[in-house]
mmCIF file of C-alpha atoms in Angstrom:
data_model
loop_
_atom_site.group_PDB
_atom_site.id
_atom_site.type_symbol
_atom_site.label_atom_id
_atom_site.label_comp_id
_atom_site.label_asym_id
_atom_site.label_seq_id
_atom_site.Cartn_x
_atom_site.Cartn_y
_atom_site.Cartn_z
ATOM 1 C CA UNK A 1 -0.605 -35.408 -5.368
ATOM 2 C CA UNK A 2 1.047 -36.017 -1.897
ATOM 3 C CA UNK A 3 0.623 -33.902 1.159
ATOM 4 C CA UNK A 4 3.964 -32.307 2.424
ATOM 5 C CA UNK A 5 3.741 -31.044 6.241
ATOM 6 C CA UNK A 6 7.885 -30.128 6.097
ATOM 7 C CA UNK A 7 8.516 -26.120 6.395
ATOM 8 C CA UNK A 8 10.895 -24.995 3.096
ATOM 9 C CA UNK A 9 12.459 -22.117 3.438
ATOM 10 C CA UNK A 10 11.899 -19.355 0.646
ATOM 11 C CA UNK A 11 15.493 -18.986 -1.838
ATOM 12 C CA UNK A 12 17.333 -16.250 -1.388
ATOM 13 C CA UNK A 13 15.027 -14.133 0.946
ATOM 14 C CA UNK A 14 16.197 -13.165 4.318
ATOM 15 C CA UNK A 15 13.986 -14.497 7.079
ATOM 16 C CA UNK A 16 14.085 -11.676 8.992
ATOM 17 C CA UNK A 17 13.436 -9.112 6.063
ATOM 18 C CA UNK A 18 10.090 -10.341 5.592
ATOM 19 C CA UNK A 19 9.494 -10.375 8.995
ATOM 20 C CA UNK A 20 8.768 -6.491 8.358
ATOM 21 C CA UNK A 21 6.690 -7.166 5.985
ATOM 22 C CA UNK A 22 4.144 -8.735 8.134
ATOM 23 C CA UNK A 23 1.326 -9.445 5.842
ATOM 24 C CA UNK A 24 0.799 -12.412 4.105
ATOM 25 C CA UNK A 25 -0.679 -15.760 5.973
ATOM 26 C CA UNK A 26 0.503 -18.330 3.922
ATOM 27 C CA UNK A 27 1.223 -16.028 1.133
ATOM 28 C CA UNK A 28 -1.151 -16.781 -1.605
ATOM 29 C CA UNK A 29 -4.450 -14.932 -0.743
ATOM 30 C CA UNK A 30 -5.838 -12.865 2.215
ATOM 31 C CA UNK A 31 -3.398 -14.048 5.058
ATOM 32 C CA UNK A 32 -0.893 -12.401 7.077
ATOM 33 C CA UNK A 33 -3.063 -12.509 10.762
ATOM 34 C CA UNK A 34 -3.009 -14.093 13.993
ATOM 35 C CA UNK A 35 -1.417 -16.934 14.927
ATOM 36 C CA UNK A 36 -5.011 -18.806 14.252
ATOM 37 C CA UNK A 37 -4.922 -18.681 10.749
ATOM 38 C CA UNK A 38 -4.189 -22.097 9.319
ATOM 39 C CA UNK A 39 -2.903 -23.201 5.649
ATOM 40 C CA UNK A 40 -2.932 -26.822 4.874
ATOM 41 C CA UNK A 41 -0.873 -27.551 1.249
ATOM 42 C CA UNK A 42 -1.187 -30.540 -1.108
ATOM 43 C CA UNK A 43 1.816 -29.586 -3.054
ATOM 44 C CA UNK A 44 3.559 -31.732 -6.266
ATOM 45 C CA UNK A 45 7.206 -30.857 -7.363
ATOM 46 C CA UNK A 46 7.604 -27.698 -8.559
ATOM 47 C CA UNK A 47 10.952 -25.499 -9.835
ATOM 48 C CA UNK A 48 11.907 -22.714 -6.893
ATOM 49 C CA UNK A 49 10.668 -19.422 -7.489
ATOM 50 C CA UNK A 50 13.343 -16.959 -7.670
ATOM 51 C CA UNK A 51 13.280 -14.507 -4.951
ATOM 52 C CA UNK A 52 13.616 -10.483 -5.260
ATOM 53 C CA UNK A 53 14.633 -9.348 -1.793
ATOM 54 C CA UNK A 54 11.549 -7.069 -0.566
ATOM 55 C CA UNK A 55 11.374 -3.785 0.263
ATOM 56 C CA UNK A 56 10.925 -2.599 3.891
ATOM 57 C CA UNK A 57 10.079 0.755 4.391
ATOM 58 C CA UNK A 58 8.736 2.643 7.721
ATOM 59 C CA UNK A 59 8.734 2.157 10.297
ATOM 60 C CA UNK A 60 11.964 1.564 10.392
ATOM 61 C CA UNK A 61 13.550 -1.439 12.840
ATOM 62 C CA UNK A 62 15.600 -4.190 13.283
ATOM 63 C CA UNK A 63 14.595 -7.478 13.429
ATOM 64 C CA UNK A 64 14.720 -8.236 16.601
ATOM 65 C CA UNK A 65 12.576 -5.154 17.488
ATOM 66 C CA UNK A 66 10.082 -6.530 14.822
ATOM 67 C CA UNK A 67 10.147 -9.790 16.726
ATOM 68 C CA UNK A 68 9.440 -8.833 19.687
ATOM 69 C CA UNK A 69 6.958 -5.593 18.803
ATOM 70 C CA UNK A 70 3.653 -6.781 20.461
ATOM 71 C CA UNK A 71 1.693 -3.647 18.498
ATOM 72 C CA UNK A 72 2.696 -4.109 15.427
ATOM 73 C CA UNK A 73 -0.362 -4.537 13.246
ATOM 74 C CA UNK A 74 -1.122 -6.869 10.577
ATOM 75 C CA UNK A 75 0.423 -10.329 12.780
ATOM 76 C CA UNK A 76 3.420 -9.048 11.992
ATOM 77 C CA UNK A 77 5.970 -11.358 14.294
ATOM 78 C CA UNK A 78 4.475 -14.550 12.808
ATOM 79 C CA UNK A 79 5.226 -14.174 9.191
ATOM 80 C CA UNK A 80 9.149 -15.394 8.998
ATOM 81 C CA UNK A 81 7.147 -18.808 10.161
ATOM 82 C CA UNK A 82 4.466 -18.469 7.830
ATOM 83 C CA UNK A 83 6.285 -17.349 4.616
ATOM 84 C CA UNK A 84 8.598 -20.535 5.422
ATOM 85 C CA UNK A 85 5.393 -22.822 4.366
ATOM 86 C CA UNK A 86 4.235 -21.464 1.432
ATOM 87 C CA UNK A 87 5.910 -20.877 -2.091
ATOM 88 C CA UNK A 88 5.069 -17.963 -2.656
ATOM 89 C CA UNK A 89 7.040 -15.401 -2.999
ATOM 90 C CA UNK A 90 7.478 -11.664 -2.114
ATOM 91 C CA UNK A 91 8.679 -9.182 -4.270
ATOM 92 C CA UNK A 92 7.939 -6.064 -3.104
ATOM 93 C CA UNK A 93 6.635 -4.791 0.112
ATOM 94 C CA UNK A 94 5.325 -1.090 1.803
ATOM 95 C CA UNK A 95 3.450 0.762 4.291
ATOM 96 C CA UNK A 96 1.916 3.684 3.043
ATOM 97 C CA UNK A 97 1.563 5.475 6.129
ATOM 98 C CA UNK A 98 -2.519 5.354 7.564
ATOM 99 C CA UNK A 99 -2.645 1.975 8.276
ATOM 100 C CA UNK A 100 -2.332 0.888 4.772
ATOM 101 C CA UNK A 101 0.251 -1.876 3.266
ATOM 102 C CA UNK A 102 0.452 -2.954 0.140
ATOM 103 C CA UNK A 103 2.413 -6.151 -1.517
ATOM 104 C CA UNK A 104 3.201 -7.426 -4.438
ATOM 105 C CA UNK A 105 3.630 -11.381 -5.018
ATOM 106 C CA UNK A 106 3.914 -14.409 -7.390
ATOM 107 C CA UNK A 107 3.002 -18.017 -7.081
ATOM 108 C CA UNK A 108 3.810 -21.165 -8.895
ATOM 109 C CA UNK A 109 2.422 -24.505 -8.015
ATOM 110 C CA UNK A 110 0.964 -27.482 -10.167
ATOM 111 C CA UNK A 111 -1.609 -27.320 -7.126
ATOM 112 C CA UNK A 112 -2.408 -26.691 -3.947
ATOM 113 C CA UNK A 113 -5.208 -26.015 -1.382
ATOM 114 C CA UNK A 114 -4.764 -23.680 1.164
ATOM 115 C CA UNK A 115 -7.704 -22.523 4.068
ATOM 116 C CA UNK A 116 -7.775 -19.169 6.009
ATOM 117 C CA UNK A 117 -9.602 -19.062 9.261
ATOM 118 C CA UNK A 118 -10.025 -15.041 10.314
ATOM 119 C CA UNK A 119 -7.071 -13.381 9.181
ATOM 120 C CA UNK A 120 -8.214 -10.369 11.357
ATOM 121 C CA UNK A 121 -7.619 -7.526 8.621
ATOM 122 C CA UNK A 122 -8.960 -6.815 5.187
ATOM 123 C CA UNK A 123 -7.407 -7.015 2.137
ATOM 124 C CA UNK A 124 -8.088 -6.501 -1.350
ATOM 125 C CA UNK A 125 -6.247 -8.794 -4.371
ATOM 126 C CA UNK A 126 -6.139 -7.233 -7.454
ATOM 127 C CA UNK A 127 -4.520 -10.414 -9.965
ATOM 128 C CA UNK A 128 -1.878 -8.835 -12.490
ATOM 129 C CA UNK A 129 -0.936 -11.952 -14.267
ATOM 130 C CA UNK A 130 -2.469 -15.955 -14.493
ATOM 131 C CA UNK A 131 -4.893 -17.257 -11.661
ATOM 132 C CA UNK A 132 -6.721 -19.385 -14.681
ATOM 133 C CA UNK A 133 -6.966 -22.432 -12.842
ATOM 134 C CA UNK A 134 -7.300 -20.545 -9.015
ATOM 135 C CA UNK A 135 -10.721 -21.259 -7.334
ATOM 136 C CA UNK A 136 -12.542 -20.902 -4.227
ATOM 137 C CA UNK A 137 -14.506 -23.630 -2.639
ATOM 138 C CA UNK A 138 -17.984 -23.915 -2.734
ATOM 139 C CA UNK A 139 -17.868 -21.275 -6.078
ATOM 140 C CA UNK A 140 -16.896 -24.217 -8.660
ATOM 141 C CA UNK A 141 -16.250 -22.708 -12.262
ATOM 142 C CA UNK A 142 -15.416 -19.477 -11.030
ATOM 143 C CA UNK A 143 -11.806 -18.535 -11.683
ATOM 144 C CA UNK A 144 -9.449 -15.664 -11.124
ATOM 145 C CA UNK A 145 -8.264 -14.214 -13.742
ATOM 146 C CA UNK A 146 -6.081 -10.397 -14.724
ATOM 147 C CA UNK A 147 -7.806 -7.353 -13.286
ATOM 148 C CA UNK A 148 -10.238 -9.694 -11.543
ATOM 149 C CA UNK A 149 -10.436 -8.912 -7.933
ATOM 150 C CA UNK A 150 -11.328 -10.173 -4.206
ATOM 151 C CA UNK A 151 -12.672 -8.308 -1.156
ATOM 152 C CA UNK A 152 -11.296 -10.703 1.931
ATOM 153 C CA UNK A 153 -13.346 -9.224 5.460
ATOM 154 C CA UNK A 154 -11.060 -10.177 8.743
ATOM 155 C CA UNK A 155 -13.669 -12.262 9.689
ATOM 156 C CA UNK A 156 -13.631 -14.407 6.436
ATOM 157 C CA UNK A 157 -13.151 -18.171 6.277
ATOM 158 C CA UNK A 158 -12.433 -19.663 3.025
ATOM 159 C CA UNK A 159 -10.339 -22.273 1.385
ATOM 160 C CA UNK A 160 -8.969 -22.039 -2.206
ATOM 161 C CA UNK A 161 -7.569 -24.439 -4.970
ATOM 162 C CA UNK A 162 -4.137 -22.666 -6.528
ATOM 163 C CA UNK A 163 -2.941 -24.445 -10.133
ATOM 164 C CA UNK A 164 0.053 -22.965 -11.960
ATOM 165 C CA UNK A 165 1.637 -19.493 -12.043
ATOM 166 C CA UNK A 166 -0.009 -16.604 -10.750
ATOM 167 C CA UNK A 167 0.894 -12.625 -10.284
ATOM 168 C CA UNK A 168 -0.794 -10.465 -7.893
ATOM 169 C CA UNK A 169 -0.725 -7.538 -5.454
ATOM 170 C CA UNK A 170 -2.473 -6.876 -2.113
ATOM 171 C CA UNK A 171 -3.745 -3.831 -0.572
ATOM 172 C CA UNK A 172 -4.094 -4.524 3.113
ATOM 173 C CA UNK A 173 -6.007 -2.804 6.151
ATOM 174 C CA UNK A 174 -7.555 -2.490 9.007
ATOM 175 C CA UNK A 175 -11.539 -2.715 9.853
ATOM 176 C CA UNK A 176 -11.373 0.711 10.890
ATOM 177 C CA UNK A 177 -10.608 2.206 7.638
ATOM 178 C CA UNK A 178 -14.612 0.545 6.609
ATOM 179 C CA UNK A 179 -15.948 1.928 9.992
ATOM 180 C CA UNK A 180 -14.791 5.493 9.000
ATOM 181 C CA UNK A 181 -15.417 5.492 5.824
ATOM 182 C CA UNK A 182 -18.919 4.635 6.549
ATOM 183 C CA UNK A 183 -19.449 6.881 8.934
ATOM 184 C CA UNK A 184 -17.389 10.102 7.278
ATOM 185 C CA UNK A 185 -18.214 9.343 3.453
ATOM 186 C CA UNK A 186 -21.460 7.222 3.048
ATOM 187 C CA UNK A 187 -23.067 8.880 6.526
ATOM 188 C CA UNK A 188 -24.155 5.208 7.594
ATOM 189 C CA UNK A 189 -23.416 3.801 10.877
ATOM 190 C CA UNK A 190 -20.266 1.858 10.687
ATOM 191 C CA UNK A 191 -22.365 -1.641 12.325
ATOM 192 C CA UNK A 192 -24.678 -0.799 8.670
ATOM 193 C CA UNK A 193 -21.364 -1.201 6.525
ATOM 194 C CA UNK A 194 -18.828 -3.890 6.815
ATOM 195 C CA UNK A 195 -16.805 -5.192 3.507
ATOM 196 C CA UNK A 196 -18.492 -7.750 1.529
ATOM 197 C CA UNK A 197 -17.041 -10.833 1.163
ATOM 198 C CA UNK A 198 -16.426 -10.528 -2.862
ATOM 199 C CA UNK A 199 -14.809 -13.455 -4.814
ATOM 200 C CA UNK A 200 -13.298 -12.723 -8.695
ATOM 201 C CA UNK A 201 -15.306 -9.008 -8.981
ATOM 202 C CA UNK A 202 -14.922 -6.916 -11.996
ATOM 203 C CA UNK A 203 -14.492 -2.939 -11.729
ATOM 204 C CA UNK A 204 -12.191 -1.475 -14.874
ATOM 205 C CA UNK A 205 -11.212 1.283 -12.112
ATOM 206 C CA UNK A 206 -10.516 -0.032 -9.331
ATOM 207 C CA UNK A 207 -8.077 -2.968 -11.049
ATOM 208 C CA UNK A 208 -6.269 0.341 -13.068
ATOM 209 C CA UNK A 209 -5.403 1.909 -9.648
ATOM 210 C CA UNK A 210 -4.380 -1.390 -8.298
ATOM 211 C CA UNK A 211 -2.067 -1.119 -10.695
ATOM 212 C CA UNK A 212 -0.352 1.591 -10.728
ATOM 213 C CA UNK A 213 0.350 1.101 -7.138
ATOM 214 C CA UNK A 214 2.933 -1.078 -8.458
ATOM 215 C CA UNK A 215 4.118 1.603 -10.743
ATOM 216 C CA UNK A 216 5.241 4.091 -7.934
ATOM 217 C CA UNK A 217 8.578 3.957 -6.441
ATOM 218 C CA UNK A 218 7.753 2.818 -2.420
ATOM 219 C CA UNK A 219 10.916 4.178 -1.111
ATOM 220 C CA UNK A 220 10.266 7.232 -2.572
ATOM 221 C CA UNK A 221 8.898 10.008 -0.508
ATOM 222 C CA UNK A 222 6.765 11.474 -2.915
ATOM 223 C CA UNK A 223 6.200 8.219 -4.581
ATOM 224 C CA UNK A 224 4.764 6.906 -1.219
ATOM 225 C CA UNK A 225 2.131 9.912 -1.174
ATOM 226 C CA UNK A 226 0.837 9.313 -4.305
ATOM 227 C CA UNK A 227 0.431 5.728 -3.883
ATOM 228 C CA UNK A 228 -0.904 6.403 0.310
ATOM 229 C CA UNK A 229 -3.239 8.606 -2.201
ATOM 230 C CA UNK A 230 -4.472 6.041 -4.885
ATOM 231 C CA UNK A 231 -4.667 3.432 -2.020
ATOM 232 C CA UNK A 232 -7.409 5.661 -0.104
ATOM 233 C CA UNK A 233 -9.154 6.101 -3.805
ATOM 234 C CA UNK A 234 -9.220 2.172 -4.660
ATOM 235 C CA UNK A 235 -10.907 2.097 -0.621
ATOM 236 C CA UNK A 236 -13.441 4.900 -1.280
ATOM 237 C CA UNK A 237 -14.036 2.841 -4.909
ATOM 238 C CA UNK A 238 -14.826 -0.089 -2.854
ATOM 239 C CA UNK A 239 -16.750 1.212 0.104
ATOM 240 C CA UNK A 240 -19.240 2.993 -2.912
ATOM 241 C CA UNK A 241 -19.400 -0.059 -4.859
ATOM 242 C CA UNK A 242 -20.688 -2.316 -2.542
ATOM 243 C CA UNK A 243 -23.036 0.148 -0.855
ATOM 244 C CA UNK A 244 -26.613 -0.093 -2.126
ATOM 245 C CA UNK A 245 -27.561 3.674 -0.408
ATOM 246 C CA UNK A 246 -25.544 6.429 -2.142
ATOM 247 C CA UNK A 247 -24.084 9.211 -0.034
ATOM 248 C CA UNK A 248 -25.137 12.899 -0.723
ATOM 249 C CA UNK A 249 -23.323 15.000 -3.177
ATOM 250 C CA UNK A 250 -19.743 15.651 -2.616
ATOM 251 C CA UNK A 251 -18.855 19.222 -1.193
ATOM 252 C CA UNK A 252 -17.309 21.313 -4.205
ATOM 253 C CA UNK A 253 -16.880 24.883 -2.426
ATOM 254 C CA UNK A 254 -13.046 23.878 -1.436
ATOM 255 C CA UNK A 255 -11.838 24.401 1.724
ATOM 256 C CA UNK A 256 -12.035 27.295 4.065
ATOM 257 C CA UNK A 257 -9.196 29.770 3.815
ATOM 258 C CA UNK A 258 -8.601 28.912 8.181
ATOM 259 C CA UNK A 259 -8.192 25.446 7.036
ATOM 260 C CA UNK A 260 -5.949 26.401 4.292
ATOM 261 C CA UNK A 261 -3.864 28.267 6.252
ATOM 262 C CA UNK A 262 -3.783 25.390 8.869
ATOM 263 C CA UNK A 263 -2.876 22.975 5.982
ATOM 264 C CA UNK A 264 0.089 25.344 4.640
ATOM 265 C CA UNK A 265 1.577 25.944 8.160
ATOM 266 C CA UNK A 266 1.381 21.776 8.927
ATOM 267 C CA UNK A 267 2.543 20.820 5.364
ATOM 268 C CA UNK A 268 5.799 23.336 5.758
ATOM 269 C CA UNK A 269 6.743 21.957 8.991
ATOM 270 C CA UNK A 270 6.838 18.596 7.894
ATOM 271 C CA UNK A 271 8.369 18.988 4.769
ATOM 272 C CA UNK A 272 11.382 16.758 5.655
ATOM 273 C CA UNK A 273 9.102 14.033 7.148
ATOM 274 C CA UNK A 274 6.618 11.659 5.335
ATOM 275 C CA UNK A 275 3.310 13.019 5.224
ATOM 276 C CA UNK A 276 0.068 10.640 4.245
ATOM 277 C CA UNK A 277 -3.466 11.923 2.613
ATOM 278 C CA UNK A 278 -5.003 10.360 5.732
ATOM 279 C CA UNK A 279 -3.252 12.961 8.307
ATOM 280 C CA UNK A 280 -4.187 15.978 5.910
ATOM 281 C CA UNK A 281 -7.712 14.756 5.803
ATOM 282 C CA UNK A 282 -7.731 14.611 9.660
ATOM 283 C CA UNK A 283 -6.466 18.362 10.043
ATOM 284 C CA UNK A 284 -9.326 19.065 7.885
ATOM 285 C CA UNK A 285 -11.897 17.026 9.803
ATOM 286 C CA UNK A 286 -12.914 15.792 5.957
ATOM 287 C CA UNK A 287 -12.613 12.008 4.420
ATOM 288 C CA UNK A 288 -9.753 11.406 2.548
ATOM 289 C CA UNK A 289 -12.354 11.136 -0.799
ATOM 290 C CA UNK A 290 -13.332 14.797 -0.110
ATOM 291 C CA UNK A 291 -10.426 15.889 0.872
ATOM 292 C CA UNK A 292 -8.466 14.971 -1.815
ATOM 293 C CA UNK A 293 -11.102 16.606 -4.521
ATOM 294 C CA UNK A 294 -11.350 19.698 -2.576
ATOM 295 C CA UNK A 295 -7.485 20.225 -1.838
ATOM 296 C CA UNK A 296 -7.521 20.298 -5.608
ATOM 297 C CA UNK A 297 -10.419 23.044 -5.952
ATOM 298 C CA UNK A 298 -8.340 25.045 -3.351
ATOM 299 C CA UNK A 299 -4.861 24.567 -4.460
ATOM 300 C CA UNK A 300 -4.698 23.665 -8.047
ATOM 301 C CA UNK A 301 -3.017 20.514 -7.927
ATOM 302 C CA UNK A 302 -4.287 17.237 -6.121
ATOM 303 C CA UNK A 303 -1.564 16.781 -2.715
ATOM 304 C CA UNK A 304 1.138 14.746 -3.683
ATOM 305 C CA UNK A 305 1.825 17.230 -6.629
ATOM 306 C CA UNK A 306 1.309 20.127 -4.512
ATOM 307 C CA UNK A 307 3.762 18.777 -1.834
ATOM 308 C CA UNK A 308 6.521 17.858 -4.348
ATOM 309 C CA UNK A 309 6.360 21.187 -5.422
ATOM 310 C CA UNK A 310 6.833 22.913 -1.726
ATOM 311 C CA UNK A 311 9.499 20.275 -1.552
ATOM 312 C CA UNK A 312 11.151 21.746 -4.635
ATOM 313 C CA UNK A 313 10.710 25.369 -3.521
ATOM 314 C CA UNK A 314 12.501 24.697 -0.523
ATOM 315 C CA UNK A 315 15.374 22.924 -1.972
ATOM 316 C CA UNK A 316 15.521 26.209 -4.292
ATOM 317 C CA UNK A 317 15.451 28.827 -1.398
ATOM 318 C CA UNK A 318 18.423 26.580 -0.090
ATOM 319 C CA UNK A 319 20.562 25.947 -2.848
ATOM 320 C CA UNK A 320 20.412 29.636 -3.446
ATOM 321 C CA UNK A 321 20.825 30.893 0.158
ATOM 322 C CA UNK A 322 23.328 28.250 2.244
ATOM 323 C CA UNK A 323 25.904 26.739 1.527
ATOM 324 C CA UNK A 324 24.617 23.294 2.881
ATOM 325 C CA UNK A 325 25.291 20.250 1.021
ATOM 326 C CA UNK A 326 23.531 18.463 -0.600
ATOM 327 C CA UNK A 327 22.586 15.901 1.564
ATOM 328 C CA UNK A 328 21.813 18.011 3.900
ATOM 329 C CA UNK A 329 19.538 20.087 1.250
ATOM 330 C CA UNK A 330 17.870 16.333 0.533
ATOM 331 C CA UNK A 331 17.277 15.614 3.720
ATOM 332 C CA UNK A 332 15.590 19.108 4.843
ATOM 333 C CA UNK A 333 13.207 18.634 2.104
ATOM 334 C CA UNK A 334 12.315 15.193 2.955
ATOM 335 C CA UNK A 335 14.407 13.085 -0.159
ATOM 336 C CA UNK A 336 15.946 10.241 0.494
ATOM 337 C CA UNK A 337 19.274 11.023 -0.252
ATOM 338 C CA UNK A 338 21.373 13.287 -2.797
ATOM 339 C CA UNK A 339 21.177 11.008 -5.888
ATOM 340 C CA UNK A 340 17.413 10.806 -5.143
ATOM 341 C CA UNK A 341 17.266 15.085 -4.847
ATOM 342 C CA UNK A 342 19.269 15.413 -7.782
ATOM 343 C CA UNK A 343 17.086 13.207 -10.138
ATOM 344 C CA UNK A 344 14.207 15.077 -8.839
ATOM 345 C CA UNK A 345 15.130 18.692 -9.359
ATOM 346 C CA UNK A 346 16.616 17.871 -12.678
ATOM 347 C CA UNK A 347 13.435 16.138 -13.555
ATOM 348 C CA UNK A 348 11.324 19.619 -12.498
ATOM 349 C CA UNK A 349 13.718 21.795 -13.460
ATOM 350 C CA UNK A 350 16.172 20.778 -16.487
ATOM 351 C CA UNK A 351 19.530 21.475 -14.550
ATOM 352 C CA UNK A 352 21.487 19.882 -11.554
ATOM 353 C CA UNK A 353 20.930 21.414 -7.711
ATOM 354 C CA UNK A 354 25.012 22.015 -8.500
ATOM 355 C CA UNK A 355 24.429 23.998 -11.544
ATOM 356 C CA UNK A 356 21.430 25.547 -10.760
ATOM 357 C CA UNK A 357 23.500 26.746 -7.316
ATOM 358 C CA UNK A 358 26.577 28.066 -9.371
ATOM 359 C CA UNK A 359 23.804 30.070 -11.874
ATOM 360 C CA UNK A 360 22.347 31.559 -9.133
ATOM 361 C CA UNK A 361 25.584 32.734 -7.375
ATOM 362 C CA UNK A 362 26.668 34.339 -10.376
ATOM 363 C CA UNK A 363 23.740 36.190 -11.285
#
């Protein structure tokens, strides 16, 4: 086993696309933050990992604006450096909107150690595939393993042995999201409540949402809600789980028909934008966790479905009333493009936005 200080660049993956993606420190476990972190690798020969170019989603920028961004969050501007030193690689990347980013990775290394020294955010691994033979110091015998998860503070320090292949995904955010949580679900002081430092953890439904993060399509704007959704349910799942005082009752009445109103009126005139659980949860001065449960009461459907539909009724009232086309019909209701529209309605609906348009003009 020899130590190898040399920087190797990642095959086939842009520097400056994962630039945007801004999380990972080092890329195994737990990393993407300041410039502090460190990573030291003992690493033996290994066969390249092919790369799948990553996805970067909003905000949207170039580069260079990246680069030189000083509030981006997450460390952002160091990770062209950082992903350079690692082999690990990135195969899918997105914000969610809310402060929330999530990842998804593999590894594949006869072994190596790696150390994290205060990454400054939280993140939570949820391992997909392998991690047999991955360890953390100073917890010999315990190894990761699928559905097995870890709880990383900002504040952590820890250093890990990595042997062989390994599939995972990251949910990653700030200390804030804890601090509210604590204060708006749990009604503890925030100082009362930080996340526990949690190493290979077991919960059945917290690993299932994990993953079906990975199931939703990131560039998709609905797809983005419901997985800005799940990620606020896998946070309330962990904020609960590691809290030894239970919070009261959930409210169950559903929301007031002011703040329904105030919901319909916001939701319509953003139709064409992104919208995120964690706005809608502000406008109702609620948590996202009772938010969510009592949008449902009050609507019928949990957000994401309800939006989509909006979206849908929109794209009807136009199709049938303008002329405009179709890309201009996507973009008013917030799709990402024609093709992406079309695949949608005809999912909801059993017809193309063209055929349904000629059907209506001759009835």
């Amino acid at each position: 086993m020899t130590r190898t200080g040399r920087r190797r660049a990642l095959p086939s993956l842009d520097c400056a696309v994962p630039r945007a993606a801004g999380l990972v420190r080092n890329c195994c476990l737990y990393e993407m933050g300041r410039a502090g972190a460190r990573a030291r690798h003992y690493t033996a020969p290994m066969k390249p990992a092919r790369a799948t170019p990553p996805i970067l989603l909003t905000p949207p920028a170039t580069a260079a604006e990246l680069a030189n961004a000083a509030d981006l969050p997450f460390g952002m501007q160091s990770v062209c450096r950082t992903l350079a030193e690692t082999d690990a690689t990135l195969h899918r990347f997105a914000w969610l909107g809310d402060h929330l980013a999530v990842a998804e990775w593999t590894r594949d290394t006869e072994i190596a150690e790696t150390a994290y020294d205060q990454p400054g955010h939280h993140t939570l691994s949820c391992y997909l595939a392998g991690g047999y033979r991955t360890e953390r110091h100073k917890l010999p015998g315990r190894y990761g393993a699928p559905s097995r998860l870890c709880a990383l503070p900002g504040d952590h320090e820890s250093r890990w042995w990595v042997r062989g292949k390994m599939h995972f995904m990251h949910l990653y955010f700030l200390p804030e999201h804890f601090s509210r949580r604590a204060v708006r679900e749990l009604d503890r002081e925030p100082r009362e409540l930080g996340l526990a430092d949690r190493t290979y953890f077991e919960d059945p439904r917290m690993a299932e949402l994990c993953r079906s993060l990975l199931l939703e399509s990131w560039d998709d704007v609905d797809g983005r809600l419901r997985a800005n959704e799940t990620a606020h349910d896998v946070l309330s799942l962990l904020m609960r789980d590691q809290s030894a005082v239970r919070a009261g009752m959930p409210r169950t009445g559903g929301l007031s028909p002011a703040v329904r109103r105030r919901l319909r009126d916001y939701i319509e005139a953003r139709l064409a934008q992104p919208i995120t659980l964690g706005e809608l949860a502000d406008l109702a001065a609620l948590s996202e966790y009772h938010f969510s449960r009592m949008f449902r009461v009050s609507f019928g459907s949990p957000p994401h479905a309800w939006i989509a539909e909006q979206r849908l009724a929109r794209a009807r009232s136009l199709l049938r009333g303008t002329a405009l086309p179709l890309a201009q019909v996507a973009a008013q209701c917030g799709y990402a493009n024609a093709a992406h529209f079309s695949h949608r309605f005809r999912d909801a609906h059993g017809v193309a936005p063209t055929a349904f348009r000629q059907a209506m003009r001759r009835a």
